Each structure stands twice: as C-alpha cells, then as structure tokens.
C-alpha positions as MATLAB code, in Angstrom:
seq = 'MSATTSGIAPEALGPTITIGEILVEIMATTIGTGFLEPQVLVGPYPSGAPAIFIDQVSRIGGKAGIIASVGNDDFGKLNIGRLKNDGVDVSAISVIEGKSTGSAFVRYRPDGARDFVFNITSSAAGEIRVTSAGDALIERAGHVHVMGSAFAIPGVSELLSASVKKVKSRGGSVSFDPNIRKELLKADGRGLMDEMLAATDLLLPSDEELLIAAGRPDETSALARLFGMGIREIVLKRGRAGSSFFGQDGARIDSPAFRVAEIDPTGAGDCFGATYLTCRRKGMDPDKALRLANAAGAHNVTKQGPMEGVSSLADLEAFVAAVTAGATL';
ca = [
      -2.212   30.222   14.811;
      -5.919   30.797   14.246;
      -8.390   28.633   12.411;
      -8.874   31.289    9.753;
      -5.202   31.120    8.694;
      -4.876   27.335    8.700;
      -5.537   26.679    5.016;
      -7.977   23.893    5.984;
     -11.328   24.406    4.273;
     -14.267   25.064    6.627;
     -17.111   22.575    6.866;
     -19.439   24.907    4.980;
     -17.526   24.096    1.775;
     -18.553   20.451    1.863;
     -17.997   17.103    3.603;
     -14.746   15.355    4.370;
     -14.264   12.323    2.129;
     -11.736    9.530    1.950;
     -10.983    6.683   -0.436;
      -9.569    3.335    0.561;
      -9.915   -0.041    2.164;
     -12.766   -1.357    4.261;
     -12.187   -4.662    6.006;
     -12.904   -6.681    9.104;
     -10.350   -7.352   11.794;
     -10.145  -10.675   13.611;
      -7.872  -10.634   16.616;
      -5.920  -13.252   18.521;
      -6.588  -13.402   22.235;
      -3.040  -14.587   22.958;
       0.247  -12.701   22.792;
       2.917  -14.252   20.616;
       4.377  -14.391   17.139;
       2.311  -15.226   14.078;
      -0.472  -17.721   13.458;
       1.340  -21.032   13.256;
      -0.826  -22.772   15.829;
      -4.554  -22.935   16.652;
      -5.733  -20.257   19.064;
      -8.825  -18.407   20.195;
      -9.799  -15.414   18.046;
     -12.310  -12.599   18.567;
     -14.153  -10.608   15.943;
     -15.075   -9.702   13.313;
     -14.665   -5.975   14.028;
     -15.308   -3.246   11.424;
     -11.954   -1.865   10.340;
      -9.708   -0.365    7.675;
      -7.800    2.849    8.371;
      -9.937    5.034    6.044;
     -13.128    3.529    7.488;
     -12.066    4.127   11.096;
     -11.043    7.670   10.211;
     -14.266    8.609    8.434;
     -16.427    7.001   11.117;
     -14.749    9.180   13.747;
     -15.210   12.287   11.564;
     -18.938   11.638   11.545;
     -19.151   10.719   15.240;
     -17.409   13.955   16.234;
     -20.026   15.881   14.254;
     -18.492   16.326   10.806;
     -20.064   15.634    7.438;
     -18.381   12.543    6.059;
     -18.361   10.103    3.160;
     -16.213    7.253    1.846;
     -15.519    5.657   -1.529;
     -14.724    1.976   -1.041;
     -15.783   -1.570   -1.907;
     -16.974   -4.574    0.076;
     -18.212   -8.029   -0.787;
     -21.821   -9.164   -0.691;
     -21.299  -10.929    2.619;
     -21.822  -10.484    6.335;
     -18.472   -8.718    6.755;
     -19.484   -6.103    4.191;
     -22.913   -5.680    5.772;
     -21.287   -5.290    9.189;
     -19.115   -2.428    7.962;
     -21.771   -0.621    5.954;
     -24.195   -0.898    8.849;
     -21.706    0.547   11.344;
     -20.729    3.458    9.097;
     -24.325    4.246    8.171;
     -25.513    4.101   11.781;
     -22.743    6.518   12.745;
     -23.854    9.005   10.093;
     -21.334    8.387    7.296;
     -22.522    8.764    3.689;
     -22.197    5.167    2.433;
     -23.751    5.763   -1.003;
     -20.360    5.415   -2.722;
     -19.495    2.021   -1.184;
     -19.706   -0.564   -3.970;
     -20.835   -4.115   -3.231;
     -18.898   -6.439   -5.521;
     -20.379   -9.825   -6.304;
     -17.915  -12.705   -6.322;
     -15.434  -10.949   -4.045;
     -15.167  -11.267   -0.296;
     -14.836   -8.283    2.017;
     -11.235   -7.554    2.997;
      -9.900   -8.980    6.230;
      -6.974   -8.748    8.609;
      -5.980  -11.285   11.226;
      -3.967   -9.625   13.987;
      -1.791  -10.920   16.798;
       0.204   -8.840   19.248;
       3.816   -9.769   19.961;
       5.312   -9.509   23.464;
       6.969   -6.184   22.552;
       3.645   -4.652   21.474;
       4.309   -4.927   17.746;
       1.745   -6.699   15.595;
       1.710   -9.580   13.121;
      -0.887   -9.338   10.348;
      -2.338  -11.714    7.790;
      -4.097   -9.481    5.276;
      -6.594  -10.262    2.537;
      -6.918   -6.903    0.787;
      -5.622   -6.839   -2.780;
      -7.434  -10.075   -3.713;
     -10.635   -9.017   -1.958;
     -13.296   -6.414   -2.729;
     -11.119   -3.885   -0.880;
      -8.551   -4.245   -3.659;
     -11.030   -3.436   -6.412;
     -12.460   -0.019   -5.567;
     -14.979    1.148   -8.147;
     -16.238    4.695   -8.570;
     -19.960    4.798   -9.289;
     -22.117    7.800  -10.106;
     -22.643    8.133   -6.351;
     -18.872    8.320   -5.931;
     -18.580   11.013   -8.578;
     -21.332   12.971   -6.837;
     -19.592   12.617   -3.468;
     -16.354   13.995   -4.912;
     -18.275   16.913   -6.442;
     -19.741   17.801   -3.025;
     -16.529   17.388   -1.054;
     -14.772   20.237    0.692;
     -11.878   18.171    1.995;
     -10.078   14.961    0.968;
      -8.251   12.850    3.528;
      -5.577   10.582    2.053;
      -4.329    7.429    3.779;
      -0.961    6.093    2.626;
      -2.199    2.538    3.140;
      -4.595    3.025    0.209;
      -1.691    3.418   -2.250;
      -1.220   -0.361   -2.208;
      -4.656   -0.798   -3.859;
      -4.474   -0.923   -7.687;
      -5.819    2.230   -9.321;
      -6.452    4.122   -6.091;
      -3.485    6.459   -6.443;
      -4.885    7.776   -9.747;
      -8.333    8.170   -8.194;
      -6.902    9.991   -5.191;
      -4.856   12.321   -7.396;
      -7.876   13.208   -9.544;
     -10.092   13.769   -6.495;
      -7.499   15.941   -4.770;
      -7.061   18.115   -7.867;
     -10.812   18.534   -8.286;
     -11.451   19.446   -4.641;
      -8.427   21.769   -4.440;
      -9.559   23.588   -7.603;
     -12.756   24.561   -5.778;
     -10.893   25.948   -2.775;
     -11.037   22.721   -0.783;
      -8.209   21.228    1.252;
      -6.282   17.989    1.749;
      -4.953   16.099    4.748;
      -2.477   13.234    4.453;
      -1.669   10.490    6.935;
       1.394    8.736    5.465;
       0.449    5.543    7.344;
       3.717    4.084    6.079;
       3.591    0.601    4.602;
       6.506   -1.201    2.993;
       4.893   -0.620   -0.433;
       5.418    3.121    0.020;
       9.146    2.729    0.461;
       9.597    1.457   -3.097;
      10.593    3.875   -5.868;
       7.073    4.296   -7.257;
       5.685    4.697   -3.736;
       8.139    7.520   -3.064;
       6.853    9.332   -6.135;
       3.257    8.915   -5.013;
       4.118   10.229   -1.575;
       5.879   13.310   -2.961;
       2.961   14.043   -5.282;
       0.537   13.904   -2.377;
       2.768   15.948   -0.081;
       2.825   18.739   -2.683;
      -0.981   18.975   -2.458;
      -1.246   18.576    1.329;
      -2.513   21.297    3.676;
      -2.450   19.204    6.882;
       0.091   16.415    7.407;
      -0.550   13.841   10.156;
       2.547   11.631   10.523;
       3.448    9.319   13.390;
       6.926    9.381   14.938;
       9.495    8.389   12.293;
       6.994    8.894    9.461;
       7.857   12.594    9.634;
      11.466   11.838    8.724;
      10.513    9.257    6.083;
       8.025   11.620    4.433;
      10.546   14.451    4.333;
      13.547   12.273    3.471;
      15.513   14.045    6.182;
      17.454   12.721    9.217;
      16.076   14.971   11.961;
      12.898   16.766   12.982;
      14.116   20.319   12.312;
      15.254   19.676    8.744;
      12.194   17.525    8.064;
       9.829   20.304    9.101;
      11.733   22.838    6.997;
      11.516   20.682    3.880;
       7.821   19.874    4.318;
       6.809   23.471    4.949;
       8.904   24.415    1.932;
       6.656   22.146   -0.140;
       3.631   24.252    0.851;
       2.168   22.245    3.740;
       0.332   24.553    6.136;
       0.092   22.479    9.326;
       1.926   19.419   10.610;
       0.558   17.484   13.570;
       2.954   14.837   14.826;
       1.493   11.840   16.648;
       3.962   10.777   19.359;
       1.964    7.955   20.968;
       2.447    7.845   24.736;
       4.438   11.096   24.499;
       1.385   13.015   23.260;
       1.394   15.120   20.115;
       2.834   18.300   18.643;
       1.445   20.959   16.316;
       3.755   22.840   13.967;
       2.533   25.810   11.928;
       4.001   27.194    8.727;
       4.528   30.464   10.586;
       6.813   28.799   13.155;
       4.156   28.222   15.816;
       4.504   25.093   17.963;
       2.183   23.486   20.512;
       3.028   20.359   22.509;
       0.135   18.485   24.073;
       0.635   15.680   26.620;
      -1.050   12.304   26.254;
      -3.834   11.091   28.505;
      -2.804    8.160   30.690;
      -5.161    5.208   30.309;
      -5.085    1.421   30.537;
      -4.451    0.298   26.968;
      -6.495   -2.611   25.656;
      -6.106   -2.295   21.877;
      -4.143    0.493   20.144;
      -5.399   -0.264   16.620;
      -7.224    2.747   15.188;
      -6.006    5.263   17.772;
      -4.067    7.294   15.212;
      -7.023    7.320   12.835;
      -9.350    8.603   15.566;
      -6.754   11.205   16.544;
      -6.423   12.526   12.993;
     -10.158   12.555   12.335;
     -10.835   14.489   15.521;
      -8.106   17.058   14.937;
      -9.146   17.667   11.335;
     -12.861   17.937   12.100;
     -12.299   20.300   15.008;
     -10.156   22.504   12.772;
     -12.745   22.448    9.996;
     -15.308   23.584   12.583;
     -13.118   26.590   13.439;
     -11.411   25.370   16.605;
      -7.920   26.647   17.454;
      -5.048   24.139   17.209;
      -4.427   23.821   20.947;
      -7.997   22.768   21.735;
      -8.214   20.564   18.635;
      -4.963   18.875   19.651;
      -6.168   18.153   23.182;
      -9.427   16.652   21.913;
      -7.500   14.614   19.345;
      -5.292   13.222   22.131;
      -8.447   12.355   24.041;
      -9.931   10.597   20.995;
      -6.817    8.461   20.556;
      -6.670    7.610   24.259;
     -10.383    6.816   24.414;
     -10.043    4.472   21.455;
      -7.311    2.328   23.023;
      -9.529    1.535   26.024;
     -11.814   -0.591   23.821;
     -11.272   -3.924   22.074;
     -11.642   -3.480   18.332;
     -10.372   -0.672   16.092;
     -13.703    1.092   15.627;
     -15.263    0.316   19.000;
     -13.713    3.360   20.680;
     -14.891    6.066   18.269;
     -16.353    8.979   20.195;
     -18.674   11.947   20.006;
     -17.703   15.407   21.229;
     -19.774   14.775   24.363;
     -17.927   11.477   24.900;
     -14.582   13.261   24.647;
     -15.548   16.075   26.978;
     -16.712   13.513   29.564;
     -13.507   11.504   29.034;
     -11.281   14.550   29.554;
     -13.206   15.502   32.681;
     -12.932   11.980   34.119;
      -9.208   11.622   33.416;
      -8.501   15.109   34.733;
     -10.368   14.221   37.915;
      -8.124   11.186   38.368;
     -10.453    8.412   37.244;
      -8.830    5.193   36.001;
      -9.964    4.370   32.466;
];
C-alpha cells in the first residue's frame, strides 16, 4: 500500500494538532501496590498522552501544535518549555489562574501493571479553553490526532468533534488512539468512540483495544467491522510482539519489536503512533514507517520519564543501527 493511497493528508496541507491533557508525572522508585506508605519519588516529568504524542511529532520533523491548559505554576512552565523547545506550537496552551497543572503519581506493581493517582478533572487539564490562537491553529491544521483519554475531560468531546469536522471538510485527515480508559466503556463513552471511529482515517489501537473499539470477539471480525466504517489504515501496537499494519485493501505487514532493556514503558505507545503518523504524512511507505515507529517506542522505554525518550529521525536511525549491530540498549 503506497503513501498516496493511504487517505492520510500530506504535511503540505497543514500541521498535525491534538487536543487534551497536559500534566506532570511523579513516579515511585519502588515496586508495589498503591501509595499507602511513604516512599521515594522522582519527578516531575512532562507528561500527558496528547503532549507526549505531539512532542514526538515535532521531534521527528513534523509540524505540530496542541490545544490544552496548564496552571500558572512550575509544572505548567516545565511542560510549555519542553514542548516549545522541541518545536511544538504552544500558542494555544491556556494558562489558567487559580488552577494547578494536572498531575499523575505512578507506581509499578510486581506484574508490570501501574497504579495511578490522577489530578486531571479538578486541575487546569480538566478545563481546556479555546482561545483565538486555538481557533487559528484548527484553521491551519491538516490532521487531527484524537486521544481517547481526552474524552474524560468536560467539553473536550464537543471540541474534538467540531475540529475533526472542520479539518476533514478541507481534505484533512484524522488518526485515533482509543487509549481506553474506564470512562470510555460507559454508554456515553461508547457513543463518542463510535462517532470518532466513523471519522477516522488511521486507527492506532493497542492489543485488546482493537476488539473493544470494534465490539467484536476476534481480530478478523474486528478488522472487517472497522474497515466497513471507512477507516483506511489500522496499525496495531502489540508491545513486545511488535506491531502490525492492516490496509483497507487487505494488505498486511508485521514488524518485529526491537529488544531493549526496559526502564519505563510510559509514553511508548504515544511515541510509536506519532512516529508512524508523521512518517506517513511525509510520504513514507507503511513498512518503513512501521519499523521506525517500533524503534521510537523501544527507544522511549530505555529512559526514565514518559517524554524523556522522544527521538529525532537521526536518533532513530542511529538506534536501529546500534540494535541491529547487537548493541545492548
């Protein structure tokens, strides 16, 4: 399947934008369950799935912008500074007085799962405001990336729907990472998901999210239903098993994962999706885009902190060369 038949708008049409939460992540240094006892923490790290995603878009060489809100505090300044330094258009990030920047405290369990204590809906992250700069960013956009996690923020689903319709009406495209949260499994969340799936050109689910998004019990029937809704490409993130590309025309590509020493997996899927999308928007074929996306996800897990492992194209090419040569990373 060639880039010209993908249905993903080329970069010349305008930047990739996203709308959603920006927060800081503070991480436990011990493995265990919950936060019921004092322990050593590290952070704050810039975070938030949309923020990680859009930062990687810019680092890989794409035009990128985000609509979000932070508080007038050090956590907000930390995030804006990181995004701006990495080339993201931060003009549409609102600074809300009287609200703190969103936060997430994270601890890994022995089985690799995570416990979170979030402060999102009561923070600036839960009160996203669209300014004139945000309206202008939407007008310039050629692609909208939707994160399912953002649906939990009041008013964001309406903003996402309006932005998607506006960009699609100009010939732009949409990618959707379901990023399943328990809020999405409620009745209203199911409706939001179906609405977004109907507008999606590129779907980026992880593992069982494919089946949840499609409402089907197996991969074959899930793919059939999703392509029947008009989705053009589906890229399935399989974690340590690599990733798979599925085209509307029946094409399939399986790409193995890179073997690395994992330090922190948070943000790997966001870096993967951002890299794949941006490479496709730049005209790259799916097989090469998929391999670089695998590299971006693998590179990210070798660093502590969700946004610390974002990578440029040169970084990824060097990473692939080192891993291929047998280096331990």
